[in-house]
Amino acid sequence: MTEELLQSDAVALKNKAIRGASINIAAQSVAIVCQTIGAVMLARLLRPSDFGLVAMVTAFSIWVANFGFNGFTEYIIYRQEIDNDEVTSIYWLHVLIASLLTFGFIVFGYALVKIYHEPALGGIAAAMAASFVLCALSTTPFALLKRELKFAKVALAELSGVILSYVFAIGAALMGLGYWAAVIRQLTLP
């Protein structure tokens, strides 16, 4: 009887994993199409210099974000047993680290202004630094959903983020906000 239950659980888990992978692939495919269409629309609405300013900051913000956030999701997902207190501690530790990285990146933005002699970089860096905290706020809930194999919810949330980020960015570009449209896209994604 116990062996039959174990086999039944294994089959159910396998089916859930296959269904989750299928949903994830479908959502990623739709996201790629949306990103392509959104990027083309933004490229038509913005000047190359707008993208260039944001790219100058993004090159550094990606490095900082990866430095500060690696490991939290994996720990939550792969930990054999995890309790509420541990999840709460991880969440607040992540938010604290992200807040420190945010402050540091704002200061770094002023260094970028001096290095590149481009005053707009300070504001762009300060705005994009907020994405560190925004990402930290969502990392633990996403990790918990993945741990519980709720891939459809994760895929829907990520796809919604992609679509809405382009909707807001294109709206900002149509309002004439220039490079801020690209910054808004970066900030609304998380």
Short mmCIF file of C-alpha atoms in Angstrom, two decimals, residues 48-145:
data_model
loop_
_atom_site.label_atom_id
_atom_site.label_comp_id
_atom_site.label_asym_id
_atom_site.label_seq_id
_atom_site.Cartn_x
_atom_site.Cartn_y
_atom_site.Cartn_z
CA PRO A 48 19.42 56.31 -29.82
CA SER A 49 20.98 58.67 -27.27
CA ASP A 50 18.07 57.93 -24.89
CA PHE A 51 18.89 54.23 -25.02
CA GLY A 52 22.58 55.01 -24.70
CA LEU A 53 22.15 56.96 -21.47
CA VAL A 54 20.12 54.18 -19.88
CA ALA A 55 22.53 51.51 -21.16
CA MET A 56 25.46 53.31 -19.51
CA VAL A 57 23.77 52.83 -16.14
CA THR A 58 22.23 49.42 -16.86
CA ALA A 59 25.64 47.90 -17.52
CA PHE A 60 26.53 48.53 -13.89
CA SER A 61 23.09 47.95 -12.33
CA ILE A 62 22.89 44.40 -13.73
CA TRP A 63 26.22 43.56 -12.11
CA VAL A 64 25.14 44.99 -8.75
CA ALA A 65 21.76 43.24 -8.87
CA ASN A 66 23.38 39.87 -9.58
CA PHE A 67 25.90 40.40 -6.81
CA GLY A 68 23.22 41.18 -4.25
CA PHE A 69 20.54 38.68 -5.10
CA ASN A 70 22.11 35.38 -6.06
CA GLY A 71 21.36 32.47 -3.78
CA PHE A 72 18.19 33.57 -2.00
CA THR A 73 15.79 31.90 -4.43
CA GLU A 74 17.84 28.73 -4.64
CA TYR A 75 18.07 28.46 -0.86
CA ILE A 76 14.30 28.70 -0.43
CA ILE A 77 13.54 26.27 -3.25
CA TYR A 78 16.07 23.56 -2.46
CA ARG A 79 16.02 23.64 1.34
CA GLN A 80 14.60 20.31 2.51
CA GLU A 81 12.47 21.92 5.22
CA ILE A 82 11.95 25.62 5.77
CA ASP A 83 9.77 27.31 8.36
CA ASN A 84 7.98 30.65 8.41
CA ASP A 85 10.56 32.34 10.64
CA GLU A 86 13.37 31.35 8.29
CA VAL A 87 11.47 32.64 5.24
CA THR A 88 10.72 35.90 7.04
CA SER A 89 14.38 36.30 8.01
CA ILE A 90 15.52 35.65 4.44
CA TYR A 91 12.98 38.15 3.13
CA TRP A 92 14.08 40.97 5.43
CA LEU A 93 17.77 40.18 4.97
CA HIS A 94 17.28 40.40 1.23
CA VAL A 95 15.42 43.73 1.55
CA LEU A 96 18.20 45.06 3.81
CA ILE A 97 20.94 44.06 1.36
CA ALA A 98 18.94 45.54 -1.52
CA SER A 99 18.49 48.79 0.42
CA LEU A 100 22.23 49.04 1.05
CA LEU A 101 22.95 48.32 -2.61
CA THR A 102 20.37 50.96 -3.58
CA PHE A 103 22.09 53.59 -1.45
CA GLY A 104 25.51 52.60 -2.78
CA PHE A 105 24.31 52.72 -6.37
CA ILE A 106 22.84 56.20 -5.89
CA VAL A 107 26.25 57.37 -4.69
CA PHE A 108 27.88 55.53 -7.62
CA GLY A 109 25.59 57.46 -9.97
CA TYR A 110 27.43 60.66 -9.06
CA ALA A 111 30.69 58.96 -9.99
CA LEU A 112 29.18 58.09 -13.37
CA VAL A 113 28.32 61.77 -13.87
CA LYS A 114 31.94 62.71 -13.24
CA ILE A 115 33.39 59.91 -15.39
CA TYR A 116 31.15 60.43 -18.43
CA HIS A 117 30.46 64.18 -17.98
CA GLU A 118 26.77 63.46 -18.44
CA PRO A 119 24.54 65.03 -15.73
CA ALA A 120 21.51 62.88 -16.61
CA LEU A 121 23.29 59.73 -15.38
CA GLY A 122 22.91 60.72 -11.72
CA GLY A 123 19.12 60.80 -11.92
CA ILE A 124 18.97 57.67 -14.04
CA ALA A 125 21.18 55.77 -11.56
CA ALA A 126 19.12 56.97 -8.60
CA ALA A 127 15.87 55.90 -10.26
CA MET A 128 17.21 52.55 -11.42
CA ALA A 129 18.63 51.86 -7.96
CA ALA A 130 15.05 51.56 -6.73
CA SER A 131 14.72 48.40 -8.83
CA PHE A 132 17.03 46.60 -6.38
CA VAL A 133 14.46 46.96 -3.59
CA LEU A 134 11.57 46.20 -5.94
CA CYS A 135 13.26 42.95 -6.98
CA ALA A 136 14.03 42.05 -3.38
CA LEU A 137 10.37 42.47 -2.43
CA SER A 138 9.32 39.89 -5.02
CA THR A 139 12.14 37.34 -4.80
CA THR A 140 10.91 35.47 -1.73
CA PRO A 141 7.26 35.21 -2.84
CA PHE A 142 8.39 33.95 -6.27
CA ALA A 143 10.73 31.43 -4.66
CA LEU A 144 7.91 30.14 -2.47
CA LEU A 145 5.65 29.73 -5.51
#
